Short mmCIF file of C-alpha atoms in Angstrom, two decimals:
data_model
loop_
_atom_site.label_atom_id
_atom_site.label_comp_id
_atom_site.label_asym_id
_atom_site.label_seq_id
_atom_site.Cartn_x
_atom_site.Cartn_y
_atom_site.Cartn_z
CA MET A 1 92.05 66.19 -57.12
CA LYS A 2 94.54 68.36 -59.04
CA ARG A 3 92.80 70.17 -61.89
CA ILE A 4 94.99 70.90 -64.91
CA ALA A 5 94.75 73.15 -67.99
CA ILE A 6 97.09 72.35 -70.88
CA MET A 7 98.04 75.06 -73.36
CA GLY A 8 99.28 73.52 -76.62
CA SER A 9 97.83 70.08 -75.97
CA THR A 10 98.29 68.73 -79.52
CA GLY A 11 102.03 69.48 -79.62
CA SER A 12 104.82 67.23 -78.42
CA ILE A 13 104.87 68.42 -74.78
CA GLY A 14 101.09 68.66 -74.61
CA GLU A 15 100.63 65.10 -75.87
CA GLN A 16 103.23 63.79 -73.42
CA THR A 17 101.55 65.68 -70.58
CA LEU A 18 98.32 63.86 -71.35
CA GLU A 19 100.24 60.56 -71.39
CA VAL A 20 101.58 61.34 -67.91
CA ILE A 21 98.12 62.27 -66.60
CA ASP A 22 96.74 59.05 -68.06
CA ALA A 23 99.50 57.05 -66.34
CA LEU A 24 99.06 58.84 -62.99
CA GLY A 25 95.40 57.87 -62.94
CA SER A 26 92.96 59.16 -60.35
CA GLY A 27 93.79 62.42 -58.63
CA TYR A 28 94.42 64.38 -61.84
CA LYS A 29 91.68 65.96 -63.94
CA VAL A 30 92.06 67.84 -67.24
CA VAL A 31 89.77 70.90 -67.15
CA ALA A 32 90.94 72.91 -70.19
CA LEU A 33 92.82 72.23 -73.44
CA THR A 34 94.07 74.55 -76.17
CA ALA A 35 95.80 74.11 -79.51
CA ASN A 36 96.63 76.13 -82.59
CA LYS A 37 94.56 74.63 -85.43
CA ASN A 38 94.51 70.83 -85.17
CA GLU A 39 90.80 70.40 -84.53
CA THR A 40 90.79 66.68 -85.32
CA ARG A 41 93.34 65.78 -82.66
CA LEU A 42 91.87 68.20 -80.14
CA ALA A 43 88.44 66.62 -80.64
CA GLU A 44 89.95 63.21 -79.84
CA GLN A 45 91.52 64.60 -76.67
CA ILE A 46 88.24 66.24 -75.62
CA LYS A 47 86.35 62.95 -76.03
CA LYS A 48 88.89 61.09 -73.91
CA PHE A 49 89.63 63.61 -71.14
CA GLU A 50 86.32 65.50 -71.03
CA PRO A 51 87.57 69.02 -70.21
CA GLU A 52 85.20 71.84 -69.33
CA PHE A 53 86.73 74.21 -71.90
CA ALA A 54 88.79 73.96 -75.09
CA ALA A 55 90.07 76.55 -77.55
CA LEU A 56 91.77 76.71 -80.93
CA ASN A 57 93.77 79.74 -81.96
CA ASP A 58 92.54 79.37 -85.54
CA ARG A 59 88.92 80.55 -85.61
CA ASP A 60 87.96 78.47 -88.67
CA ALA A 61 89.35 75.37 -87.00
CA ALA A 62 87.38 76.23 -83.85
CA SER A 63 84.18 76.38 -85.93
CA ARG A 64 84.95 72.93 -87.32
CA LEU A 65 85.68 71.62 -83.82
CA VAL A 66 82.19 72.52 -82.61
CA LYS A 67 80.77 70.04 -85.15
CA LEU A 68 83.06 67.24 -83.95
CA ILE A 69 82.18 67.20 -80.25
CA ASP A 70 79.29 67.43 -77.81
CA SER A 71 79.53 71.15 -77.08
CA GLY A 72 77.06 70.74 -74.24
CA LYS A 73 79.81 69.13 -72.16
CA CYS A 74 82.75 71.27 -73.30
CA ARG A 75 82.56 74.95 -74.18
CA ILE A 76 84.66 76.00 -77.18
CA GLY A 77 86.67 79.23 -77.46
CA SER A 78 88.79 80.62 -80.27
CA GLY A 79 91.54 83.09 -81.08
CA PRO A 80 94.04 84.62 -78.64
CA GLU A 81 91.24 85.40 -76.19
CA GLY A 82 90.37 81.69 -76.06
CA GLN A 83 93.97 80.86 -75.19
CA GLU A 84 93.97 83.49 -72.45
CA GLU A 85 90.67 82.22 -71.05
CA ALA A 86 92.16 78.75 -70.65
CA ALA A 87 95.23 80.22 -68.93
CA VAL A 88 93.04 81.76 -66.22
CA TRP A 89 90.40 79.03 -66.09
CA PRO A 90 88.75 79.37 -62.66
CA GLY A 91 88.82 75.67 -61.82
CA ALA A 92 92.45 75.04 -62.83
CA ASP A 93 95.06 74.47 -60.10
CA LEU A 94 97.96 74.08 -62.55
CA ILE A 95 98.43 75.60 -66.00
CA VAL A 96 100.78 73.64 -68.29
CA MET A 97 102.28 76.11 -70.78
CA ALA A 98 103.32 73.86 -73.68
CA GLN A 99 102.86 76.25 -76.61
CA VAL A 100 105.70 77.03 -78.98
CA GLY A 101 106.91 80.59 -79.46
CA PHE A 102 106.31 84.12 -78.21
CA SER A 103 102.52 83.76 -78.47
CA GLY A 104 102.63 82.12 -75.04
CA PHE A 105 103.72 85.31 -73.27
CA LYS A 106 100.34 86.98 -72.84
CA PRO A 107 98.60 83.86 -71.44
CA LEU A 108 101.57 83.31 -69.10
CA LEU A 109 101.43 86.91 -67.87
CA SER A 110 97.68 86.67 -67.28
CA ALA A 111 97.99 83.37 -65.41
CA LEU A 112 100.75 84.64 -63.13
CA LYS A 113 98.97 87.93 -62.42
CA LEU A 114 95.96 85.94 -61.29
CA GLY A 115 98.15 83.88 -58.95
CA LYS A 116 97.97 80.66 -60.98
CA THR A 117 100.70 78.03 -60.67
CA VAL A 118 102.34 77.33 -64.04
CA ALA A 119 104.25 74.30 -65.29
CA LEU A 120 106.38 76.08 -67.89
CA SER A 121 107.67 74.58 -71.10
CA ASN A 122 107.24 77.72 -73.22
CA LYS A 123 110.77 79.13 -72.84
CA GLU A 124 110.22 81.90 -75.39
CA SER A 125 107.89 83.71 -72.98
CA ILE A 126 110.67 83.98 -70.41
CA VAL A 127 113.29 84.83 -73.05
CA CYS A 128 111.22 87.76 -74.29
CA GLY A 129 109.38 88.78 -71.14
CA GLY A 130 111.65 87.70 -68.30
CA GLU A 131 112.71 91.25 -67.53
CA ILE A 132 109.09 92.40 -67.27
CA LEU A 133 108.03 89.41 -65.17
CA LYS A 134 110.97 90.02 -62.83
CA ARG A 135 110.12 93.70 -62.44
CA GLU A 136 106.50 92.85 -61.65
CA GLY A 137 107.52 90.29 -59.02
CA LEU A 138 106.07 87.36 -60.98
CA LEU A 139 109.24 85.27 -61.39
CA SER A 140 108.94 82.90 -58.46
CA LEU A 141 109.66 79.18 -58.33
CA GLU A 142 106.78 79.02 -55.90
CA LYS A 143 104.50 79.68 -58.88
CA ILE A 144 106.58 78.58 -61.90
CA TYR A 145 107.55 74.92 -62.14
CA PRO A 146 110.15 74.41 -64.92
CA VAL A 147 109.32 71.61 -67.37
CA ASP A 148 112.30 71.81 -69.75
CA SER A 149 114.53 68.91 -68.70
CA GLU A 150 117.51 71.20 -68.07
CA HIS A 151 115.65 73.70 -65.92
CA SER A 152 113.80 70.95 -64.10
CA ALA A 153 117.21 69.42 -63.32
CA ILE A 154 118.50 72.73 -61.90
CA TRP A 155 115.29 73.18 -59.92
CA GLN A 156 115.64 69.70 -58.43
CA CYS A 157 119.37 70.14 -57.66
CA MET A 158 118.87 73.53 -56.00
CA GLY A 159 115.86 72.75 -53.88
CA ARG A 160 115.52 75.71 -51.55
CA ARG A 161 119.21 76.61 -51.46
CA PRO A 162 119.81 80.36 -52.00
CA ILE A 163 121.38 81.40 -55.30
CA SER A 164 124.21 83.03 -53.32
CA GLU A 165 125.51 79.52 -52.60
CA VAL A 166 125.72 78.65 -56.32
CA SER A 167 128.97 79.33 -58.18
CA LYS A 168 127.97 77.93 -61.57
CA ILE A 169 125.19 76.25 -63.50
CA TYR A 170 126.09 73.75 -66.22
CA LEU A 171 123.40 73.46 -68.89
CA THR A 172 123.91 70.22 -70.79
CA ALA A 173 123.26 69.96 -74.53
CA SER A 174 123.17 66.89 -76.72
CA GLY A 175 124.92 68.79 -79.50
CA GLY A 176 122.19 67.83 -81.95
CA PRO A 177 122.71 65.72 -85.08
CA PHE A 178 125.75 67.65 -86.34
CA PHE A 179 128.07 67.56 -83.36
CA GLY A 180 131.71 67.37 -84.44
CA ARG A 181 131.07 68.55 -87.98
CA PRO A 182 132.95 71.70 -89.03
CA GLY A 183 131.02 74.76 -90.16
CA SER A 184 132.21 74.20 -93.74
CA GLU A 185 130.12 71.01 -93.92
CA LEU A 186 126.88 72.55 -92.70
CA GLU A 187 125.80 74.53 -95.78
CA SER A 188 124.29 71.49 -97.49
CA ILE A 189 122.22 70.39 -94.47
CA THR A 190 118.57 69.70 -95.37
CA PRO A 191 115.53 69.98 -93.09
CA ASP A 192 115.27 66.17 -93.06
CA ASP A 193 118.88 65.98 -91.86
CA ALA A 194 118.30 68.55 -89.13
CA LEU A 195 115.12 66.88 -87.88
CA LYS A 196 116.96 63.65 -87.01
CA HIS A 197 117.75 64.33 -83.37
CA PRO A 198 119.91 61.59 -81.85
CA ASN A 199 118.22 61.39 -78.45
CA TRP A 200 114.95 63.31 -78.13
CA GLN A 201 111.57 63.14 -79.86
CA MET A 202 110.39 66.75 -80.13
CA GLY A 203 108.47 69.14 -82.36
CA SER A 204 110.09 70.44 -85.55
CA LYS A 205 110.90 73.96 -84.32
CA ILE A 206 112.69 72.91 -81.13
CA THR A 207 114.48 70.13 -83.04
CA ILE A 208 115.94 72.65 -85.49
CA ASP A 209 116.84 74.91 -82.56
CA SER A 210 118.68 71.98 -81.01
CA ALA A 211 120.60 71.44 -84.25
CA THR A 212 121.73 75.10 -84.36
CA LEU A 213 122.30 75.27 -80.56
CA MET A 214 119.80 78.14 -80.42
CA ASN A 215 117.66 76.02 -78.12
CA LYS A 216 120.52 76.02 -75.63
CA GLY A 217 120.97 79.76 -76.08
CA LEU A 218 117.30 80.34 -75.27
CA GLU A 219 117.68 78.08 -72.24
CA VAL A 220 120.63 80.16 -71.03
CA ILE A 221 118.41 83.26 -71.03
CA GLU A 222 115.57 81.33 -69.38
CA ALA A 223 117.92 80.07 -66.64
CA LYS A 224 119.19 83.60 -65.99
CA TRP A 225 115.66 84.81 -65.23
CA LEU A 226 114.17 81.73 -63.57
CA PHE A 227 117.01 81.23 -61.10
CA GLY A 228 118.23 84.83 -60.78
CA ILE A 229 121.80 83.92 -61.64
CA ASP A 230 124.44 86.05 -63.39
CA LEU A 231 124.78 85.23 -67.07
CA GLU A 232 128.52 84.56 -66.76
CA LYS A 233 127.81 81.81 -64.23
CA ILE A 234 125.87 79.77 -66.80
CA GLU A 235 128.02 77.44 -68.87
CA VAL A 236 126.89 75.20 -71.72
CA VAL A 237 128.53 71.78 -72.07
CA ILE A 238 127.92 69.12 -74.70
CA HIS A 239 126.81 65.83 -73.19
CA ARG A 240 126.00 63.45 -76.03
CA GLN A 241 124.35 60.81 -73.87
CA SER A 242 121.58 63.18 -72.64
CA ILE A 243 121.52 61.42 -69.28
CA VAL A 244 122.80 64.27 -67.09
CA HIS A 245 120.17 66.92 -67.65
CA SER A 246 122.09 69.74 -65.95
CA MET A 247 124.38 70.36 -62.98
CA VAL A 248 124.69 72.91 -60.20
CA GLU A 249 128.11 73.73 -58.75
CA TYR A 250 128.08 75.21 -55.26
CA ILE A 251 130.61 77.59 -53.75
CA ASP A 252 132.17 74.77 -51.72
CA GLY A 253 133.08 72.93 -54.94
CA SER A 254 130.32 70.31 -54.70
CA ILE A 255 128.43 69.59 -57.92
CA LEU A 256 124.91 68.17 -57.87
CA ALA A 257 123.53 66.63 -61.06
CA GLN A 258 120.13 65.25 -62.01
CA LEU A 259 120.21 62.09 -64.15
CA GLY A 260 117.49 60.23 -66.00
CA MET A 261 116.44 58.86 -69.36
CA PRO A 262 116.05 61.37 -72.21
CA ASP A 263 112.28 61.32 -71.80
CA MET A 264 110.31 64.52 -71.34
CA ARG A 265 107.59 62.65 -69.49
CA LEU A 266 109.84 62.48 -66.43
CA PRO A 267 110.24 66.27 -65.85
CA ILE A 268 106.59 66.71 -66.84
CA GLN A 269 105.54 64.25 -64.14
CA TYR A 270 107.73 65.97 -61.55
CA ALA A 271 106.04 69.32 -62.31
CA LEU A 272 102.56 67.76 -62.18
CA THR A 273 103.08 65.95 -58.88
CA PHE A 274 105.28 68.55 -57.11
CA PRO A 275 105.92 68.79 -54.17
CA GLU A 276 105.44 65.02 -54.10
CA ARG A 277 107.22 62.36 -56.15
CA ARG A 278 105.11 59.56 -57.58
CA ASP A 279 105.98 56.15 -58.97
CA THR A 280 106.34 56.06 -62.74
CA VAL A 281 105.63 53.53 -65.48
CA PHE A 282 108.23 55.09 -67.75
CA LYS A 283 111.67 53.60 -68.39
CA ARG A 284 114.35 54.14 -65.74
CA PHE A 285 118.06 54.79 -66.25
CA ASP A 286 120.48 51.99 -65.34
CA PRO A 287 123.96 53.47 -64.73
CA VAL A 288 125.84 50.16 -64.89
CA GLY A 289 128.25 50.06 -67.82
CA LYS A 290 127.34 53.54 -69.02
CA ALA A 291 130.07 56.04 -69.93
CA MET A 292 129.41 59.76 -69.77
CA ALA A 293 131.44 62.63 -71.23
CA PHE A 294 131.27 66.42 -71.35
CA GLU A 295 132.79 68.68 -74.02
CA LYS A 296 132.83 72.32 -74.99
CA PRO A 297 130.49 73.44 -77.80
CA ASP A 298 131.95 74.53 -81.15
CA ARG A 299 130.92 78.17 -81.06
CA ASN A 300 132.38 78.90 -84.51
CA ALA A 301 130.34 76.23 -86.27
CA PHE A 302 127.23 77.03 -84.20
CA PRO A 303 127.16 80.83 -83.64
CA CYS A 304 123.55 80.92 -82.41
CA LEU A 305 124.76 80.20 -78.89
CA ASP A 306 126.88 83.36 -78.76
CA LEU A 307 124.07 85.39 -80.33
CA ALA A 308 121.87 84.37 -77.40
CA TYR A 309 124.53 85.38 -74.87
CA GLU A 310 124.90 88.73 -76.68
CA ALA A 311 121.14 89.35 -76.54
CA ALA A 312 121.04 88.43 -72.85
CA ARG A 313 123.94 90.77 -72.01
CA THR A 314 122.30 93.69 -73.81
CA GLY A 315 118.86 92.91 -72.42
CA GLY A 316 115.87 95.10 -73.07
CA THR A 317 114.06 94.14 -76.26
CA LEU A 318 117.05 92.46 -77.93
CA PRO A 319 116.18 88.94 -76.64
CA THR A 320 112.73 89.42 -78.21
CA VAL A 321 114.37 90.33 -81.51
CA LEU A 322 116.65 87.30 -81.26
CA ASN A 323 113.66 85.05 -80.68
CA GLY A 324 111.44 86.56 -83.38
CA ALA A 325 114.16 86.45 -86.03
CA ASN A 326 114.96 82.86 -85.08
CA GLU A 327 111.32 81.76 -85.37
CA ILE A 328 111.12 83.23 -88.88
CA ALA A 329 114.51 81.83 -89.92
CA VAL A 330 113.63 78.32 -88.74
CA GLU A 331 110.25 78.49 -90.46
CA ASN A 332 111.90 79.44 -93.75
CA PHE A 333 114.64 76.83 -93.41
CA LEU A 334 111.96 74.16 -92.97
CA LYS A 335 110.35 75.47 -96.17
CA GLU A 336 113.80 75.22 -97.84
CA LYS A 337 113.87 78.94 -98.63
CA ILE A 338 117.21 79.46 -96.86
CA LYS A 339 120.20 77.30 -95.96
CA PHE A 340 120.89 75.87 -92.51
CA THR A 341 123.87 78.22 -92.19
CA ASP A 342 121.63 81.18 -93.05
CA ILE A 343 119.70 80.81 -89.80
CA PRO A 344 122.36 82.53 -87.62
CA LYS A 345 122.98 85.07 -90.40
CA VAL A 346 119.33 86.13 -90.42
CA ILE A 347 119.32 86.44 -86.63
CA SER A 348 122.61 88.35 -86.46
CA LEU A 349 121.67 90.82 -89.21
CA THR A 350 118.28 91.45 -87.60
CA MET A 351 119.88 92.07 -84.21
CA GLN A 352 122.42 94.47 -85.74
CA GLU A 353 119.65 96.70 -87.10
CA HIS A 354 117.69 96.89 -83.84
CA ASP A 355 117.95 99.70 -81.31
CA SER A 356 117.17 97.90 -78.06
CA VAL A 357 114.63 99.46 -75.73
CA LEU A 358 115.98 99.17 -72.19
CA LYS A 359 113.57 98.48 -69.31
CA PRO A 360 110.80 97.51 -71.75
CA GLU A 361 107.09 97.43 -71.03
CA SER A 362 104.80 94.79 -72.56
CA GLU A 363 103.97 96.96 -75.57
CA ASP A 364 107.69 97.38 -76.30
CA ILE A 365 108.31 93.66 -76.60
CA TYR A 366 105.22 93.23 -78.79
CA ARG A 367 106.54 95.96 -81.10
CA ALA A 368 110.02 94.43 -81.07
CA ASP A 369 108.60 91.02 -81.90
CA SER A 370 106.61 92.38 -84.84
CA TRP A 371 109.57 94.46 -86.08
CA SER A 372 111.99 91.53 -85.86
CA ARG A 373 109.76 89.27 -87.94
CA LYS A 374 109.32 91.85 -90.68
CA LYS A 375 113.05 92.61 -90.74
CA ALA A 376 113.91 88.90 -90.80
CA TYR A 377 111.62 88.41 -93.81
CA GLU A 378 113.39 91.28 -95.61
CA ILE A 379 116.78 89.71 -94.94
CA ILE A 380 115.55 86.26 -95.99
CA SER A 381 114.25 87.72 -99.26
CA LYS A 382 117.73 89.01 -100.04
CA LEU A 383 119.38 85.73 -99.00
CA SER A 384 116.89 83.71 -101.06
CA GLY A 385 117.82 85.73 -104.14
CA ARG A 386 121.48 85.10 -103.45
CA ASN A 387 120.92 81.36 -102.93
CA GLU A 388 119.14 81.08 -106.28
#
């Protein structure tokens, strides 16, 4: 029996993880669930999967949750400490980190320090804290199973081959809903437009990140830390079909690629069943009659990609600032307070005003995260006045 805790169970990845567990059947037991503030959906999950522990980040929502379930069977926690308790739950063999944003860093750090195995979908934790995790010897693919489709693809293509045999990693990107459109046409983009991803069904934040190519920029930084590869050996290519999830080129010129349907349940299942592979009920890819193409991204129209490379090259606390400013910019774009094209402006201006702390400790990245959010709000206030 593999016992699983799921952080962020009411979000897109969390829900799909529960679908996979349901499909796998016996042999997999949910022991802990956490969410932000959706007590109604979490109560439904608790009734179906019967975990030992559940927590909501929002304390008021946690109080409401207690009234919706039989608390004698499932203990309820709340706040950041509830999230951390789930991440180190004594009976959990695998912790699925499916939260969105930097808030996942502390639970991830706690889980890894305790020797837990983590199925990681929360890329922001690695973006912001990768340098610290590396320094503390916690970045090991023996303990971190990548869930993002691109990093899962690299993981599968590399197996146990040493990174010294790899000459390049190709991270594939769908290009989002605005591929091929010049930057001059992007000012009038609405949130509804940006949320119409051509291939993937995802949460709103990651969908906007996909539209700006920031999601791919964050994945570049994540790949650098997870696989210990030089930044300049990571190349982003647009692959509209979203069938090739990433490729690894070896020093002998051979390229290995992992292919599959654009369905997050497939890399989730691989992480849950690793080191085994199990049969799946989900749709399979049929290559007959399918054409596939790869193109370079338009870095002028979508500058977020280069901002991510810049943050990764500088290192220190700058990736945290990149991430924090992006989270605030996306949030305000979704509220229609800024334009789509303002998102990279907010991030760039915030990064320009930050003095990066090199070789940061945990407290440094928390300070940088807080600073970046406040600074981004200041910049957005000025941009909002201009837009009016």
